[in-house]
């Protein structure tokens, strides 16, 4: 298994990663431009957002 080296997202990638608008985001670019890395960072952000949203105080069941 190949492990990716640690990277820091660029400003353009951060725009995609931190976008909270619902819907589809289409990313186009040349080979090696960081599309897959951006998608993985976006996935990490989305999972973290979902976990924080669902780990808050629970409503009492009646």
PDB file of N, CA and C in Angstrom:
ATOM      1  N   UNK A   1       0.839  -1.176   0.000  1.00  0.00           N
ATOM      2  CA  UNK A   1       0.000   0.000   0.000  1.00  0.00           C
ATOM      3  C   UNK A   1       0.888   1.243   0.000  1.00  0.00           C
ATOM      4  N   UNK A   2       0.551   2.180  -0.838  1.00  0.00           N
ATOM      5  CA  UNK A   2       1.306   3.428  -0.924  1.00  0.00           C
ATOM      6  C   UNK A   2       0.699   4.448   0.032  1.00  0.00           C
ATOM      7  N   UNK A   3       1.546   5.087   0.827  1.00  0.00           N
ATOM      8  CA  UNK A   3       1.100   6.107   1.766  1.00  0.00           C
ATOM      9  C   UNK A   3       1.501   7.462   1.215  1.00  0.00           C
ATOM     10  N   UNK A   4       0.544   8.380   1.185  1.00  0.00           N
ATOM     11  CA  UNK A   4       0.833   9.725   0.685  1.00  0.00           C
ATOM     12  C   UNK A   4       1.616  10.520   1.719  1.00  0.00           C
ATOM     13  N   UNK A   5       2.542  11.307   1.252  1.00  0.00           N
ATOM     14  CA  UNK A   5       3.304  12.160   2.157  1.00  0.00           C
ATOM     15  C   UNK A   5       2.421  13.304   2.631  1.00  0.00           C
ATOM     16  N   UNK A   6       2.683  13.832   3.819  1.00  0.00           N
ATOM     17  CA  UNK A   6       1.876  14.949   4.330  1.00  0.00           C
ATOM     18  C   UNK A   6       1.982  16.169   3.412  1.00  0.00           C
ATOM     19  N   UNK A   7       0.865  16.804   3.165  1.00  0.00           N
ATOM     20  CA  UNK A   7       0.827  18.003   2.326  1.00  0.00           C
ATOM     21  C   UNK A   7      -0.017  19.069   2.990  1.00  0.00           C
ATOM     22  N   UNK A   8       0.141  20.288   2.530  1.00  0.00           N
ATOM     23  CA  UNK A   8      -0.691  21.399   2.979  1.00  0.00           C
ATOM     24  C   UNK A   8      -1.520  21.870   1.801  1.00  0.00           C
ATOM     25  N   UNK A   9      -2.831  22.027   2.002  1.00  0.00           N
ATOM     26  CA  UNK A   9      -3.673  22.486   0.887  1.00  0.00           C
ATOM     27  C   UNK A   9      -3.341  23.924   0.496  1.00  0.00           C
ATOM     28  N   UNK A  10      -3.486  24.204  -0.792  1.00  0.00           N
ATOM     29  CA  UNK A  10      -3.286  25.559  -1.309  1.00  0.00           C
ATOM     30  C   UNK A  10      -4.544  26.386  -1.042  1.00  0.00           C
ATOM     31  N   UNK A  11      -4.485  27.653  -1.319  1.00  0.00           N
ATOM     32  CA  UNK A  11      -5.646  28.525  -1.156  1.00  0.00           C
ATOM     33  C   UNK A  11      -6.822  28.091  -2.021  1.00  0.00           C
ATOM     34  N   UNK A  12      -6.529  27.676  -3.258  1.00  0.00           N
ATOM     35  CA  UNK A  12      -7.605  27.202  -4.142  1.00  0.00           C
ATOM     36  C   UNK A  12      -8.240  25.932  -3.592  1.00  0.00           C
ATOM     37  N   UNK A  13      -7.412  25.032  -3.060  1.00  0.00           N
ATOM     38  CA  UNK A  13      -7.944  23.795  -2.489  1.00  0.00           C
ATOM     39  C   UNK A  13      -8.776  24.080  -1.250  1.00  0.00           C
ATOM     40  N   UNK A  14      -8.342  25.029  -0.425  1.00  0.00           N
ATOM     41  CA  UNK A  14      -9.100  25.371   0.791  1.00  0.00           C
ATOM     42  C   UNK A  14     -10.492  25.897   0.452  1.00  0.00           C
ATOM     43  N   UNK A  15     -10.621  26.597  -0.675  1.00  0.00           N
ATOM     44  CA  UNK A  15     -11.935  27.084  -1.113  1.00  0.00           C
ATOM     45  C   UNK A  15     -12.891  25.920  -1.315  1.00  0.00           C
ATOM     46  N   UNK A  16     -12.411  24.843  -1.901  1.00  0.00           N
ATOM     47  CA  UNK A  16     -13.238  23.660  -2.146  1.00  0.00           C
ATOM     48  C   UNK A  16     -13.446  22.881  -0.847  1.00  0.00           C
ATOM     49  N   UNK A  17     -12.388  22.697  -0.086  1.00  0.00           N
ATOM     50  CA  UNK A  17     -12.435  21.871   1.124  1.00  0.00           C
ATOM     51  C   UNK A  17     -13.410  22.438   2.150  1.00  0.00           C
ATOM     52  N   UNK A  18     -13.371  23.732   2.388  1.00  0.00           N
ATOM     53  CA  UNK A  18     -14.154  24.353   3.457  1.00  0.00           C
ATOM     54  C   UNK A  18     -15.516  24.878   3.018  1.00  0.00           C
ATOM     55  N   UNK A  19     -15.935  24.589   1.800  1.00  0.00           N
ATOM     56  CA  UNK A  19     -17.216  25.063   1.292  1.00  0.00           C
ATOM     57  C   UNK A  19     -18.358  24.325   1.999  1.00  0.00           C
ATOM     58  N   UNK A  20     -19.282  25.053   2.596  1.00  0.00           N
ATOM     59  CA  UNK A  20     -20.403  24.443   3.317  1.00  0.00           C
ATOM     60  C   UNK A  20     -21.708  24.452   2.532  1.00  0.00           C
ATOM     61  N   UNK A  21     -21.673  24.914   1.300  1.00  0.00           N
ATOM     62  CA  UNK A  21     -22.887  24.940   0.487  1.00  0.00           C
ATOM     63  C   UNK A  21     -23.253  23.519   0.068  1.00  0.00           C
ATOM     64  N   UNK A  22     -24.555  23.194   0.081  1.00  0.00           N
ATOM     65  CA  UNK A  22     -24.954  21.855  -0.362  1.00  0.00           C
ATOM     66  C   UNK A  22     -24.837  21.728  -1.880  1.00  0.00           C
ATOM     67  N   UNK A  23     -24.718  20.509  -2.337  1.00  0.00           N
ATOM     68  CA  UNK A  23     -24.685  20.271  -3.772  1.00  0.00           C
ATOM     69  C   UNK A  23     -23.386  19.641  -4.229  1.00  0.00           C
ATOM     70  N   UNK A  24     -23.241  19.612  -5.533  1.00  0.00           N
ATOM     71  CA  UNK A  24     -22.097  18.967  -6.176  1.00  0.00           C
ATOM     72  C   UNK A  24     -21.041  20.018  -6.496  1.00  0.00           C
ATOM     73  N   UNK A  25     -19.798  19.642  -6.351  1.00  0.00           N
ATOM     74  CA  UNK A  25     -18.685  20.514  -6.685  1.00  0.00           C
ATOM     75  C   UNK A  25     -17.872  19.818  -7.767  1.00  0.00           C
ATOM     76  N   UNK A  26     -17.753  20.416  -8.942  1.00  0.00           N
ATOM     77  CA  UNK A  26     -16.993  19.832 -10.039  1.00  0.00           C
ATOM     78  C   UNK A  26     -15.602  20.471 -10.044  1.00  0.00           C
ATOM     79  N   UNK A  27     -14.577  19.606  -9.995  1.00  0.00           N
ATOM     80  CA  UNK A  27     -13.191  20.080 -10.004  1.00  0.00           C
ATOM     81  C   UNK A  27     -12.525  19.531 -11.267  1.00  0.00           C
ATOM     82  N   UNK A  28     -12.004  20.434 -12.087  1.00  0.00           N
ATOM     83  CA  UNK A  28     -11.312  20.018 -13.308  1.00  0.00           C
ATOM     84  C   UNK A  28      -9.874  20.498 -13.230  1.00  0.00           C
ATOM     85  N   UNK A  29      -8.980  19.702 -13.817  1.00  0.00           N
ATOM     86  CA  UNK A  29      -7.582  20.110 -13.836  1.00  0.00           C
ATOM     87  C   UNK A  29      -6.734  19.075 -14.533  1.00  0.00           C
ATOM     88  N   UNK A  30      -5.516  19.443 -14.794  1.00  0.00           N
ATOM     89  CA  UNK A  30      -4.579  18.551 -15.472  1.00  0.00           C
ATOM     90  C   UNK A  30      -4.099  17.464 -14.511  1.00  0.00           C
ATOM     91  N   UNK A  31      -3.508  16.434 -15.076  1.00  0.00           N
ATOM     92  CA  UNK A  31      -2.944  15.358 -14.266  1.00  0.00           C
ATOM     93  C   UNK A  31      -1.892  15.936 -13.309  1.00  0.00           C
ATOM     94  N   UNK A  32      -1.965  15.505 -12.059  1.00  0.00           N
ATOM     95  CA  UNK A  32      -0.990  15.962 -11.069  1.00  0.00           C
ATOM     96  C   UNK A  32      -1.280  17.321 -10.471  1.00  0.00           C
ATOM     97  N   UNK A  33      -2.471  17.860 -10.711  1.00  0.00           N
ATOM     98  CA  UNK A  33      -2.792  19.205 -10.216  1.00  0.00           C
ATOM     99  C   UNK A  33      -3.373  19.212  -8.808  1.00  0.00           C
ATOM    100  N   UNK A  34      -3.661  18.033  -8.232  1.00  0.00           N
ATOM    101  CA  UNK A  34      -4.138  17.980  -6.856  1.00  0.00           C
ATOM    102  C   UNK A  34      -5.620  17.706  -6.708  1.00  0.00           C
ATOM    103  N   UNK A  35      -6.278  17.224  -7.748  1.00  0.00           N
ATOM    104  CA  UNK A  35      -7.725  16.953  -7.680  1.00  0.00           C
ATOM    105  C   UNK A  35      -8.040  15.865  -6.647  1.00  0.00           C
ATOM    106  N   UNK A  36      -7.308  14.766  -6.686  1.00  0.00           N
ATOM    107  CA  UNK A  36      -7.570  13.661  -5.765  1.00  0.00           C
ATOM    108  C   UNK A  36      -7.233  14.064  -4.335  1.00  0.00           C
ATOM    109  N   UNK A  37      -6.139  14.767  -4.154  1.00  0.00           N
ATOM    110  CA  UNK A  37      -5.761  15.239  -2.820  1.00  0.00           C
ATOM    111  C   UNK A  37      -6.833  16.166  -2.265  1.00  0.00           C
ATOM    112  N   UNK A  38      -7.360  17.057  -3.111  1.00  0.00           N
ATOM    113  CA  UNK A  38      -8.430  17.961  -2.690  1.00  0.00           C
ATOM    114  C   UNK A  38      -9.672  17.172  -2.298  1.00  0.00           C
ATOM    115  N   UNK A  39     -10.016  16.153  -3.078  1.00  0.00           N
ATOM    116  CA  UNK A  39     -11.190  15.326  -2.764  1.00  0.00           C
ATOM    117  C   UNK A  39     -11.008  14.614  -1.435  1.00  0.00           C
ATOM    118  N   UNK A  40      -9.818  14.117  -1.147  1.00  0.00           N
ATOM    119  CA  UNK A  40      -9.570  13.435   0.133  1.00  0.00           C
ATOM    120  C   UNK A  40      -9.643  14.409   1.309  1.00  0.00           C
ATOM    121  N   UNK A  41      -9.094  15.598   1.138  1.00  0.00           N
ATOM    122  CA  UNK A  41      -9.223  16.622   2.185  1.00  0.00           C
ATOM    123  C   UNK A  41     -10.683  16.997   2.397  1.00  0.00           C
ATOM    124  N   UNK A  42     -11.438  17.099   1.309  1.00  0.00           N
ATOM    125  CA  UNK A  42     -12.865  17.426   1.401  1.00  0.00           C
ATOM    126  C   UNK A  42     -13.617  16.333   2.150  1.00  0.00           C
ATOM    127  N   UNK A  43     -13.282  15.084   1.867  1.00  0.00           N
ATOM    128  CA  UNK A  43     -13.898  13.956   2.568  1.00  0.00           C
ATOM    129  C   UNK A  43     -13.593  14.024   4.056  1.00  0.00           C
ATOM    130  N   UNK A  44     -12.357  14.313   4.403  1.00  0.00           N
ATOM    131  CA  UNK A  44     -11.962  14.435   5.808  1.00  0.00           C
ATOM    132  C   UNK A  44     -12.758  15.546   6.501  1.00  0.00           C
ATOM    133  N   UNK A  45     -12.902  16.695   5.829  1.00  0.00           N
ATOM    134  CA  UNK A  45     -13.668  17.813   6.371  1.00  0.00           C
ATOM    135  C   UNK A  45     -15.134  17.424   6.567  1.00  0.00           C
ATOM    136  N   UNK A  46     -15.718  16.758   5.574  1.00  0.00           N
ATOM    137  CA  UNK A  46     -17.129  16.375   5.628  1.00  0.00           C
ATOM    138  C   UNK A  46     -17.391  15.369   6.742  1.00  0.00           C
ATOM    139  N   UNK A  47     -16.523  14.389   6.895  1.00  0.00           N
ATOM    140  CA  UNK A  47     -16.677  13.392   7.967  1.00  0.00           C
ATOM    141  C   UNK A  47     -16.563  14.071   9.327  1.00  0.00           C
ATOM    142  N   UNK A  48     -15.590  14.955   9.493  1.00  0.00           N
ATOM    143  CA  UNK A  48     -15.435  15.679  10.754  1.00  0.00           C
ATOM    144  C   UNK A  48     -16.656  16.541  11.063  1.00  0.00           C
ATOM    145  N   UNK A  49     -17.180  17.202  10.045  1.00  0.00           N
ATOM    146  CA  UNK A  49     -18.376  18.033  10.207  1.00  0.00           C
ATOM    147  C   UNK A  49     -19.554  17.172  10.651  1.00  0.00           C
ATOM    148  N   UNK A  50     -19.729  16.019  10.012  1.00  0.00           N
ATOM    149  CA  UNK A  50     -20.828  15.113  10.351  1.00  0.00           C
ATOM    150  C   UNK A  50     -20.670  14.587  11.766  1.00  0.00           C
ATOM    151  N   UNK A  51     -19.449  14.206  12.161  1.00  0.00           N
ATOM    152  CA  UNK A  51     -19.219  13.679  13.507  1.00  0.00           C
ATOM    153  C   UNK A  51     -19.514  14.729  14.569  1.00  0.00           C
ATOM    154  N   UNK A  52     -19.064  15.964  14.344  1.00  0.00           N
ATOM    155  CA  UNK A  52     -19.342  17.033  15.318  1.00  0.00           C
ATOM    156  C   UNK A  52     -20.839  17.299  15.418  1.00  0.00           C
ATOM    157  N   UNK A  53     -21.520  17.237  14.299  1.00  0.00           N
ATOM    158  CA  UNK A  53     -22.963  17.507  14.271  1.00  0.00           C
ATOM    159  C   UNK A  53     -23.747  16.435  15.032  1.00  0.00           C
ATOM    160  N   UNK A  54     -23.296  15.178  14.954  1.00  0.00           N
ATOM    161  CA  UNK A  54     -24.016  14.086  15.563  1.00  0.00           C
ATOM    162  C   UNK A  54     -23.484  13.668  16.936  1.00  0.00           C
ATOM    163  N   UNK A  55     -22.478  14.351  17.450  1.00  0.00           N
ATOM    164  CA  UNK A  55     -21.967  13.982  18.771  1.00  0.00           C
ATOM    165  C   UNK A  55     -22.361  15.002  19.828  1.00  0.00           C
ATOM    166  N   UNK A  56     -23.194  15.967  19.449  1.00  0.00           N
ATOM    167  CA  UNK A  56     -23.639  16.995  20.386  1.00  0.00           C
ATOM    168  C   UNK A  56     -24.636  16.439  21.392  1.00  0.00           C
ATOM    169  N   UNK A  57     -25.206  17.301  22.210  1.00  0.00           N
ATOM    170  CA  UNK A  57     -26.188  16.853  23.205  1.00  0.00           C
ATOM    171  C   UNK A  57     -27.361  16.146  22.535  1.00  0.00           C
ATOM    172  N   UNK A  58     -27.731  15.028  23.074  1.00  0.00           N
ATOM    173  CA  UNK A  58     -28.830  14.231  22.522  1.00  0.00           C
ATOM    174  C   UNK A  58     -30.152  14.690  23.128  1.00  0.00           C
ATOM    175  N   UNK A  59     -31.187  14.669  22.327  1.00  0.00           N
ATOM    176  CA  UNK A  59     -32.536  15.008  22.808  1.00  0.00           C
ATOM    177  C   UNK A  59     -33.055  13.847  23.634  1.00  0.00           C
ATOM    178  N   UNK A  60     -33.740  14.159  24.703  1.00  0.00           N
ATOM    179  CA  UNK A  60     -34.300  13.112  25.566  1.00  0.00           C
ATOM    180  C   UNK A  60     -35.482  12.444  24.852  1.00  0.00           C
ATOM    181  N   UNK A  61     -35.532  11.145  24.937  1.00  0.00           N
ATOM    182  CA  UNK A  61     -36.638  10.393  24.355  1.00  0.00           C
ATOM    183  C   UNK A  61     -37.798  10.372  25.340  1.00  0.00           C
ATOM    184  N   UNK A  62     -39.013  10.639  24.868  1.00  0.00           N
ATOM    185  CA  UNK A  62     -40.199  10.632  25.749  1.00  0.00           C
ATOM    186  C   UNK A  62     -40.826   9.264  25.793  1.00  0.00           C
TER     187      UNK A  62
END
